[in-house]
PDB file of C-alpha atoms in Angstrom:
ATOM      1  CA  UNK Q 322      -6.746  -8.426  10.511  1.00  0.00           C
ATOM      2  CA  UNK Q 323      -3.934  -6.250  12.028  1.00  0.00           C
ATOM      3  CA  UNK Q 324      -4.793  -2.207  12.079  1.00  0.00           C
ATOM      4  CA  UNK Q 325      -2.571   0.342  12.569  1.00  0.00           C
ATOM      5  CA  UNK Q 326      -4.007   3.678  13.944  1.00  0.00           C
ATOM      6  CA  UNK Q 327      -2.752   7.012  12.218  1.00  0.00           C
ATOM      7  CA  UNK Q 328      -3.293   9.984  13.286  1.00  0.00           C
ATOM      8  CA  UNK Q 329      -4.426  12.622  12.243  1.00  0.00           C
ATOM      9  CA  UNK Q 330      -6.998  11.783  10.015  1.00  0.00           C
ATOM     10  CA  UNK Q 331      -6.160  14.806   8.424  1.00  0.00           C
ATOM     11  CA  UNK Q 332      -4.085  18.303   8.372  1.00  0.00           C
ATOM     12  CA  UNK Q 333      -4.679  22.224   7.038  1.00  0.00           C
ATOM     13  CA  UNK Q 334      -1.353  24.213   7.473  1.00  0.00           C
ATOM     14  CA  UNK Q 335       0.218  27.451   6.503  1.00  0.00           C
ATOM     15  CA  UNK Q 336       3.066  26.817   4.182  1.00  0.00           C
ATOM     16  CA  UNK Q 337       6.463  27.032   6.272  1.00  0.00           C
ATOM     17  CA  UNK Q 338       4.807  25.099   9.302  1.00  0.00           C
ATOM     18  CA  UNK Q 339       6.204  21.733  10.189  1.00  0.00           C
ATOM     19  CA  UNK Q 340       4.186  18.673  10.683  1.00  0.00           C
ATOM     20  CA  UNK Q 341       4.275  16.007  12.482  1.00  0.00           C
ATOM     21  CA  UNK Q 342       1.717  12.422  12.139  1.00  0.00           C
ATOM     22  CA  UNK Q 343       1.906   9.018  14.011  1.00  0.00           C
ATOM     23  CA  UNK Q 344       0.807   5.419  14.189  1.00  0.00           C
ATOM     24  CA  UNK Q 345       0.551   2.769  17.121  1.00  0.00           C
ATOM     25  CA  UNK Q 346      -0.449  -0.752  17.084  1.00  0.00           C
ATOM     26  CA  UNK Q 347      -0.934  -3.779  18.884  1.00  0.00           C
ATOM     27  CA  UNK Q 348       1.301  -5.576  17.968  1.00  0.00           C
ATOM     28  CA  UNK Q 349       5.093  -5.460  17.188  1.00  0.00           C
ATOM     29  CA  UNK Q 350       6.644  -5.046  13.659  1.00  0.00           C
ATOM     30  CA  UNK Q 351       9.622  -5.621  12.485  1.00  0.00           C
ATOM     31  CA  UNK Q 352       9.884  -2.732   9.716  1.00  0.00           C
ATOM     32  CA  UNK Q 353       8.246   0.596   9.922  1.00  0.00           C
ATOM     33  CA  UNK Q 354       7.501   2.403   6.304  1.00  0.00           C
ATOM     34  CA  UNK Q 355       6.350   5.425   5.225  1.00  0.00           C
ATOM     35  CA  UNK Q 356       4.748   6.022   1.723  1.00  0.00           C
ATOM     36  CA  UNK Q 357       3.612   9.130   0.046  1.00  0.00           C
ATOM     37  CA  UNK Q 358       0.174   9.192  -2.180  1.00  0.00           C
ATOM     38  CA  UNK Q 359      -0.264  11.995  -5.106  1.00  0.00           C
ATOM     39  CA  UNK Q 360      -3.824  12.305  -6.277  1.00  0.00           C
ATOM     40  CA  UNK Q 361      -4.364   9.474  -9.294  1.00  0.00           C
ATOM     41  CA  UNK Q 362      -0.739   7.243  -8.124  1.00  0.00           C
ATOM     42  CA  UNK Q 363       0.275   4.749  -6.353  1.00  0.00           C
ATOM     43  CA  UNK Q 364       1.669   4.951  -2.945  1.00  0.00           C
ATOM     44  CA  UNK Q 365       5.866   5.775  -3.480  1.00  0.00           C
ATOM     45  CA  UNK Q 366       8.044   4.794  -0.287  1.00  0.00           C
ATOM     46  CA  UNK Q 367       9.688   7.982   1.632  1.00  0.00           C
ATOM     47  CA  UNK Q 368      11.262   6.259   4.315  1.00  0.00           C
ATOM     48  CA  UNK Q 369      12.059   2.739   5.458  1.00  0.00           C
ATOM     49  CA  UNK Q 370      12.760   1.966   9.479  1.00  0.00           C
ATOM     50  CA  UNK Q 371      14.561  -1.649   9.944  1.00  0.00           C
ATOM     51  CA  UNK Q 372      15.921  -0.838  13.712  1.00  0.00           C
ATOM     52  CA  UNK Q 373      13.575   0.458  17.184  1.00  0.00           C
ATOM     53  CA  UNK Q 374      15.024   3.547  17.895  1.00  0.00           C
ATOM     54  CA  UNK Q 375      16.328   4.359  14.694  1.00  0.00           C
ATOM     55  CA  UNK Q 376      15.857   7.795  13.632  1.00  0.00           C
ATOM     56  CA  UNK Q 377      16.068   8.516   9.791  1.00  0.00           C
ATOM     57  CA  UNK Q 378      15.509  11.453   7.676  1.00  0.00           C
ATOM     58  CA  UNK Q 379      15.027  12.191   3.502  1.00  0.00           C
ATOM     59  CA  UNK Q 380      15.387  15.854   2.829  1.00  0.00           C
ATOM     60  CA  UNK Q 381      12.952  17.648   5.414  1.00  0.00           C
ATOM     61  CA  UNK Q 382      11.320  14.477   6.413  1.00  0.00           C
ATOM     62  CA  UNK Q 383      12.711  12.352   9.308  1.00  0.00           C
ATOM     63  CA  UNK Q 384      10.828   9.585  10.943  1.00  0.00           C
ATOM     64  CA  UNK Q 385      11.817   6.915  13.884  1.00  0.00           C
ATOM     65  CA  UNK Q 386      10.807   3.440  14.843  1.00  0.00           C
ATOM     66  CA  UNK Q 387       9.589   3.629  18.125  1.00  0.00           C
ATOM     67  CA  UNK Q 388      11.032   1.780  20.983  1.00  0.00           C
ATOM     68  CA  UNK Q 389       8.379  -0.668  21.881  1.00  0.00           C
ATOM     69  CA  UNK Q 390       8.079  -1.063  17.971  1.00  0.00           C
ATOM     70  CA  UNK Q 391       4.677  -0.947  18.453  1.00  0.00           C
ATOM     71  CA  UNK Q 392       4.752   2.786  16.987  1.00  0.00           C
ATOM     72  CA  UNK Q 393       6.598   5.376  14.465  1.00  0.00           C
ATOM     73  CA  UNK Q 394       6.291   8.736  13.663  1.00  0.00           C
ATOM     74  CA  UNK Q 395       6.905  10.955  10.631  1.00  0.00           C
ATOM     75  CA  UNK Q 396       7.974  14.770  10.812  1.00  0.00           C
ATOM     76  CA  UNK Q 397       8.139  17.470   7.494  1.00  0.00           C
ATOM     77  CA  UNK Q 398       9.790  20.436   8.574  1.00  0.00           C
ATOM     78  CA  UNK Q 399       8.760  23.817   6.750  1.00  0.00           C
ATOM     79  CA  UNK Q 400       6.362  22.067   4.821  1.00  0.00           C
ATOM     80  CA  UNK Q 401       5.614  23.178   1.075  1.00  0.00           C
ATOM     81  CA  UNK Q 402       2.728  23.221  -1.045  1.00  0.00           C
ATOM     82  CA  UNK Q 403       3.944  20.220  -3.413  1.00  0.00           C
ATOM     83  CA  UNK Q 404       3.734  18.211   0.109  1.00  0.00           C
ATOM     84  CA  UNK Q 405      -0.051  17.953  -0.172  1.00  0.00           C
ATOM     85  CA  UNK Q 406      -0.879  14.257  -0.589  1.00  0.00           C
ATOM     86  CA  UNK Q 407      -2.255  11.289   1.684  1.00  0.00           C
ATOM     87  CA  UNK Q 408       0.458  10.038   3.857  1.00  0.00           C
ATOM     88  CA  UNK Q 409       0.343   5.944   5.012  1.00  0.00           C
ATOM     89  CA  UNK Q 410       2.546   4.369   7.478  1.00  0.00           C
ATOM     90  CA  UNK Q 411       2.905   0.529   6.941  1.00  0.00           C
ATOM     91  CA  UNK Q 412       4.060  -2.402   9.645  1.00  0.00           C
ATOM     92  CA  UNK Q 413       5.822  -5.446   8.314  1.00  0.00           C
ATOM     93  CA  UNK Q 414       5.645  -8.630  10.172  1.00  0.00           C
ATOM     94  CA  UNK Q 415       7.615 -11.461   9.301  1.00  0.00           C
ATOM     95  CA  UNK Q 416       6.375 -14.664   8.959  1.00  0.00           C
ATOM     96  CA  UNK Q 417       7.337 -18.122   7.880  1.00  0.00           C
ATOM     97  CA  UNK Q 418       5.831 -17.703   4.366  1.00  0.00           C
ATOM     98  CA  UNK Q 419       6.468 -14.340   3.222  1.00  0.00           C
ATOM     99  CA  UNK Q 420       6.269 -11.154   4.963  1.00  0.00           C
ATOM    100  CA  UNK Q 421       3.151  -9.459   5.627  1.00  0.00           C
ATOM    101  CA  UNK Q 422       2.222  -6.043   5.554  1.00  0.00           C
ATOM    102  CA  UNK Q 423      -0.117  -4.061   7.480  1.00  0.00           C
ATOM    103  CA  UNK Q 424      -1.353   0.072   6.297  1.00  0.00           C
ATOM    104  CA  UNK Q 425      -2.593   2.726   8.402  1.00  0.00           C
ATOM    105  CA  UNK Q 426      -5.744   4.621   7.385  1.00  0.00           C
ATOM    106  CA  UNK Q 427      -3.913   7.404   6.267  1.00  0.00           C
ATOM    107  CA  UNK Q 428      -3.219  11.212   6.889  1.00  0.00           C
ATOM    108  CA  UNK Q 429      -4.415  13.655   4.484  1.00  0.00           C
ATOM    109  CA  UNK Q 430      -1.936  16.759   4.203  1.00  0.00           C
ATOM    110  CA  UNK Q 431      -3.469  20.105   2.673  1.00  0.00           C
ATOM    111  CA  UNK Q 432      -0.882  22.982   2.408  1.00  0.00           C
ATOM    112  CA  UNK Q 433      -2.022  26.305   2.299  1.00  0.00           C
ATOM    113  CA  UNK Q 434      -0.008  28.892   0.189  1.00  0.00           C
TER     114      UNK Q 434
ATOM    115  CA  UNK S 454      15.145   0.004 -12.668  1.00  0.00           C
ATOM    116  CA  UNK S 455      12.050  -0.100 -13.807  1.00  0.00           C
ATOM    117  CA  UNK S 456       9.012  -0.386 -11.076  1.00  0.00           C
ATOM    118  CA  UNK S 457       6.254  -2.577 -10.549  1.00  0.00           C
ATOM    119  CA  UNK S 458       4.132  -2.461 -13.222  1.00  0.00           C
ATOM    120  CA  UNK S 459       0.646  -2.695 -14.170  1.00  0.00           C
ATOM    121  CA  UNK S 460      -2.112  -2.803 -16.999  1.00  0.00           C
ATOM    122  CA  UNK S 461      -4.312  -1.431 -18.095  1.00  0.00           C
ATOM    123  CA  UNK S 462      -3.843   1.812 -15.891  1.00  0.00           C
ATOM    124  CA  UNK S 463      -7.540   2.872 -16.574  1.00  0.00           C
ATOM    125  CA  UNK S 464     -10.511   0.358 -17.252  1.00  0.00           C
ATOM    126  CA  UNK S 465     -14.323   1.394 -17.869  1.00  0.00           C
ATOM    127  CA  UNK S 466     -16.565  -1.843 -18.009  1.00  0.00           C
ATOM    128  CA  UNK S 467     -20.273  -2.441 -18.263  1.00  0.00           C
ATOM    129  CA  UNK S 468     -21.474  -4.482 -15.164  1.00  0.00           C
ATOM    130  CA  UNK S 469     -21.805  -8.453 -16.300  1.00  0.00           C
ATOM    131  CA  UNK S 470     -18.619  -8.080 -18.368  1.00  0.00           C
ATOM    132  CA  UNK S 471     -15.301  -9.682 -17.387  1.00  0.00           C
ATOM    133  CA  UNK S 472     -12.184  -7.523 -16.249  1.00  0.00           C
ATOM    134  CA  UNK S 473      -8.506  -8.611 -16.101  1.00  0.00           C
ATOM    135  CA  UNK S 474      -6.019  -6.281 -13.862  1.00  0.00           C
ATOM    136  CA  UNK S 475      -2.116  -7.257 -14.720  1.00  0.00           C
ATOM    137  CA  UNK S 476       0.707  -6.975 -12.648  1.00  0.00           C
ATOM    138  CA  UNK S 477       4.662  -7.092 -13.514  1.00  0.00           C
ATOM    139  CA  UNK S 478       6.276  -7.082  -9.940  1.00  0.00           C
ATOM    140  CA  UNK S 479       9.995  -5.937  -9.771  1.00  0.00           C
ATOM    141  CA  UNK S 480      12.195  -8.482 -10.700  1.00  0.00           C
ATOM    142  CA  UNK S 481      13.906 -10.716  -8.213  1.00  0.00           C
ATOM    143  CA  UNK S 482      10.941 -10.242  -5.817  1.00  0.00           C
ATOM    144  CA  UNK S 483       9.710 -12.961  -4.618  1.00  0.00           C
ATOM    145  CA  UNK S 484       6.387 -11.700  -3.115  1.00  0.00           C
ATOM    146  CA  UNK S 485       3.507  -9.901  -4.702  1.00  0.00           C
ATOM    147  CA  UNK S 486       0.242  -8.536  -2.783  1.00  0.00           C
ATOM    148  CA  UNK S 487      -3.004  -6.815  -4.841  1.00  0.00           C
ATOM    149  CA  UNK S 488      -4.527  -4.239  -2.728  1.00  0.00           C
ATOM    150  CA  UNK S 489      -7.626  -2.019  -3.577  1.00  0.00           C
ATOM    151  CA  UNK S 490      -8.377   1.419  -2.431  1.00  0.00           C
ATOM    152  CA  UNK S 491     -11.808   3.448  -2.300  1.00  0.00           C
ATOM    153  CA  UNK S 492     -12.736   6.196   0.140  1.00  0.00           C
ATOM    154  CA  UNK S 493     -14.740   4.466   1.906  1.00  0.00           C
ATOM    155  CA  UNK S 494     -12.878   1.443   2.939  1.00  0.00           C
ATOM    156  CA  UNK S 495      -8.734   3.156   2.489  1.00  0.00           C
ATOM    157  CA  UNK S 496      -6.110   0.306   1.366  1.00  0.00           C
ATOM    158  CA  UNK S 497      -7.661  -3.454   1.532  1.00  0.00           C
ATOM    159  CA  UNK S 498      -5.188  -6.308   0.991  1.00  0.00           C
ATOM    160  CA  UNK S 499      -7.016  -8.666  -1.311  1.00  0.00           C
ATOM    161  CA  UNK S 500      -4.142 -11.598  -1.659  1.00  0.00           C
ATOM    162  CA  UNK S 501      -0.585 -11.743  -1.691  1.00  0.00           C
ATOM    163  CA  UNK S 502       2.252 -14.556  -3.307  1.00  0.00           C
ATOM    164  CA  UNK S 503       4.782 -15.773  -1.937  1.00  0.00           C
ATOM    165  CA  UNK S 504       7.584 -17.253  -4.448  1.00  0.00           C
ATOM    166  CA  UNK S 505       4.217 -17.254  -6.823  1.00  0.00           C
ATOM    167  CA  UNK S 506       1.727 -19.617  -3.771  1.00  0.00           C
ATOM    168  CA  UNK S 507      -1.120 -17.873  -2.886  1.00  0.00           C
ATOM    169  CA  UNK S 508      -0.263 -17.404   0.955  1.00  0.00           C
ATOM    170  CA  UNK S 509      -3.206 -15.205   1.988  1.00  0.00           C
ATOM    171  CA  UNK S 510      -6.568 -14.764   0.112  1.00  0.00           C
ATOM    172  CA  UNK S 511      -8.669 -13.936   3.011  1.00  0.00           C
ATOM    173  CA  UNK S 512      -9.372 -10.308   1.716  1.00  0.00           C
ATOM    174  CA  UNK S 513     -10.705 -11.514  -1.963  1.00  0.00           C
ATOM    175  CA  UNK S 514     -14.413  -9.935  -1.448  1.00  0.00           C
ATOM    176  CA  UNK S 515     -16.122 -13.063  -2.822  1.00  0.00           C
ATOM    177  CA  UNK S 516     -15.856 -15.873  -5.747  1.00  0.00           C
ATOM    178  CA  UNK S 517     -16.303 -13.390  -8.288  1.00  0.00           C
ATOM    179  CA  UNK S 518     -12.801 -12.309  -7.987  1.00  0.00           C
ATOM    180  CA  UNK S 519      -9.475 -14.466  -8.815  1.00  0.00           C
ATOM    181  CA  UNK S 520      -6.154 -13.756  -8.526  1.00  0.00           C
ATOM    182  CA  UNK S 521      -3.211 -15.857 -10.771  1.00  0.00           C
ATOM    183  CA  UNK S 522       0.581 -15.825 -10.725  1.00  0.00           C
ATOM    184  CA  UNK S 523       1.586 -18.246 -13.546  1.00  0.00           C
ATOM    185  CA  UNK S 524       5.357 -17.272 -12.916  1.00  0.00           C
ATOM    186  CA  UNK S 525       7.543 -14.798 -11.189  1.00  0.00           C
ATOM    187  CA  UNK S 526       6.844 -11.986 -13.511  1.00  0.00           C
ATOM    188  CA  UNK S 527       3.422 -11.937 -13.919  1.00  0.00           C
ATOM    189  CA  UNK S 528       0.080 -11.778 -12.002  1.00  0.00           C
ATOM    190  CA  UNK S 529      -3.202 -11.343 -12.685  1.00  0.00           C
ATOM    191  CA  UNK S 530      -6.594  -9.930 -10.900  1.00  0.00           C
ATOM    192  CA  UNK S 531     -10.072 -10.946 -12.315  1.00  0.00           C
ATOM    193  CA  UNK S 532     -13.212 -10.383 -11.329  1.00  0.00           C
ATOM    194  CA  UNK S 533     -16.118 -11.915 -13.329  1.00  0.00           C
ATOM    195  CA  UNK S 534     -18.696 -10.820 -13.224  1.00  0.00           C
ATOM    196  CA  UNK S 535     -17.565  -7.690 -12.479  1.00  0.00           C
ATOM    197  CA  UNK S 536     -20.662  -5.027 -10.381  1.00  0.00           C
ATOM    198  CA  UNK S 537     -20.548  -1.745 -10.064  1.00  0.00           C
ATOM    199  CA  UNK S 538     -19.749  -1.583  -6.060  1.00  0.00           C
ATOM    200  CA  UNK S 539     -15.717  -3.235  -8.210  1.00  0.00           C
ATOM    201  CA  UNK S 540     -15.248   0.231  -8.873  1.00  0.00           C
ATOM    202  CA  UNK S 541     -12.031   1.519  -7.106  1.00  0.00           C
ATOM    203  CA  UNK S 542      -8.426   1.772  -7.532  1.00  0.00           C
ATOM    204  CA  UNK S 543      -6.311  -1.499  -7.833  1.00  0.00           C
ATOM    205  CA  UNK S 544      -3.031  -1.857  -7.057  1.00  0.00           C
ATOM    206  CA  UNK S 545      -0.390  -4.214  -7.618  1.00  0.00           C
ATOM    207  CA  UNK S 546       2.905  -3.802  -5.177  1.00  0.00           C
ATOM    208  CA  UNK S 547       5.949  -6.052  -4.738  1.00  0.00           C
ATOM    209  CA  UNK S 548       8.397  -6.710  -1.848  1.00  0.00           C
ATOM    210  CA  UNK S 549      11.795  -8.985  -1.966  1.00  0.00           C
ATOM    211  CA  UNK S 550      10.025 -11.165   0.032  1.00  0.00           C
ATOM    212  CA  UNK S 551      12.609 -13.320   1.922  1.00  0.00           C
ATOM    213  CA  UNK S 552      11.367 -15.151   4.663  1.00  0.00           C
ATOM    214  CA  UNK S 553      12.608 -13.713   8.105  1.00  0.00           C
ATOM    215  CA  UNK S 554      13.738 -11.058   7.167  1.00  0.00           C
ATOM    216  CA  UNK S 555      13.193  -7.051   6.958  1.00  0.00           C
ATOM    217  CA  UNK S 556      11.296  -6.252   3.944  1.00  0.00           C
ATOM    218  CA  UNK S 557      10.003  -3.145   2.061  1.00  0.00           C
ATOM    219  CA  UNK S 558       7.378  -2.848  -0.401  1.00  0.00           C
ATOM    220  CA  UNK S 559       7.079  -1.426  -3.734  1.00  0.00           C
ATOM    221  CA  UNK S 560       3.603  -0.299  -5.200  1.00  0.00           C
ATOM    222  CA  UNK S 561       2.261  -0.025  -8.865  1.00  0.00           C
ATOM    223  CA  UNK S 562       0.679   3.269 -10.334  1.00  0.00           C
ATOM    224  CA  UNK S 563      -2.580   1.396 -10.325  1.00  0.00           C
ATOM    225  CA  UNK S 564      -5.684   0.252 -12.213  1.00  0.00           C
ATOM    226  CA  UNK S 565      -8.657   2.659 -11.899  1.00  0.00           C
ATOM    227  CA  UNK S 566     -11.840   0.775 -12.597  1.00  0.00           C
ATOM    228  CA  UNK S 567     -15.371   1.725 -12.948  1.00  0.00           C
ATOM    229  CA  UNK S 568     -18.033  -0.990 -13.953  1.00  0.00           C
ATOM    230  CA  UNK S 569     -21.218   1.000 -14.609  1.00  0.00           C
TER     231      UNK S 569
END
């Protein structure tokens, strides 16, 4: 099936430092999202991208559809320790019966005090 | 509003035995997707409904496992017999679903099942 590539695979930063992880594709998708995963939950949405181009941010985070919308990117500025968690970017294609979604691998964020 | 939601959230089983996983997608969605998660293989789609049709079972690992949506509100995973390579995180999630259109998905807080 469809596999988005995410990088990094994972992140160690100092507390205060922004971040910054990424995913391409293949092929083109119609929605970009962004979820968040806390140790023992399920993954909870952060950011949805409808438009290429568009450029949206949630309190420090802000994230954009790429232009090809083959790709998307998500920024945390001055990054936390409570940010810590496995980060997933999803593609959504649509399709004639029901919409399909497609996850990255993830990006594992460790926050050092 | 109240999320999707799922049952039981933990499950310890004996290999051989049968397991049901339940789902409760949001309501007014019209599309609901099981997913399973280890660290080995990340987020696998297993199946996904569309207006309660099976649409896409290609990622259901084998016979042993069967997924169910009776009605709009309610889904079911089972795997029988269950092994002990079952053992992961399941998770239900549920998207509006609308054919065409832009779409966002909404996931469950998960089953956690071992099968020893």
């Amino acid at each position: 099936g469809q596999q988005l590539n995410q990088s990094p695979q994972s992140m160690f930063i100092q507390e205060g430092e922004d971040v910054s992880m990424n995913c391409t594709s293949s092929s083109i998708f119609n929605t970009w999202l962004w979820y968040k995963q806390d140790p023992g939950e399920g993954p909870v949405l952060l950011i949805a991208l409808y438009k290429a181009g568009e450029l949206t941010s949630n309190g420090r985070l802000t994230a954009q559809f790429g232009i090809t919308r083959k790709d998307s990117f998500l920024n945390i500025s001055a990054s936390i320790p409570s940010d810590v968690g496995i980060y997933f970017c999803a593609g959504q294609l649509l399709l004639s019966t029901g919409n399909q979604f497609y996850f990255g691998t993830g990006t594992s964020l460790t926050v050092i005090p | 509003d109240a999320g999707v939601i799922q049952s039981p959230r933990h499950e310890v089983t004996e290999m051989g035995q049968e397991v049901t996983l339940r789902c409760k997608p949001i309501s007014g969605h019209n599309s609901l997707f099981w997913y399973r998660q280890t660290m080995m293989r990340g987020l696998e789609l297993l199946i996904y409904f569309n207006n309660n049709v099976p649409i896409d079972d290609s990622g259901m690992p084998e016979d042993r496992f069967s997924a169910k949506m009776p009605n709009a509100s309610f889904s079911t995973l089972k795997i029988q017999p269950s092994e002990p390579r079952d053992s992961a995180v399941y998770f239900c999630a549920s998207s509006l679903g609308v054919a065409g259109e832009t779409d966002t998905q909404y996931f469950g807080p998960g089953t956690r099942l071992t099968v020893l």
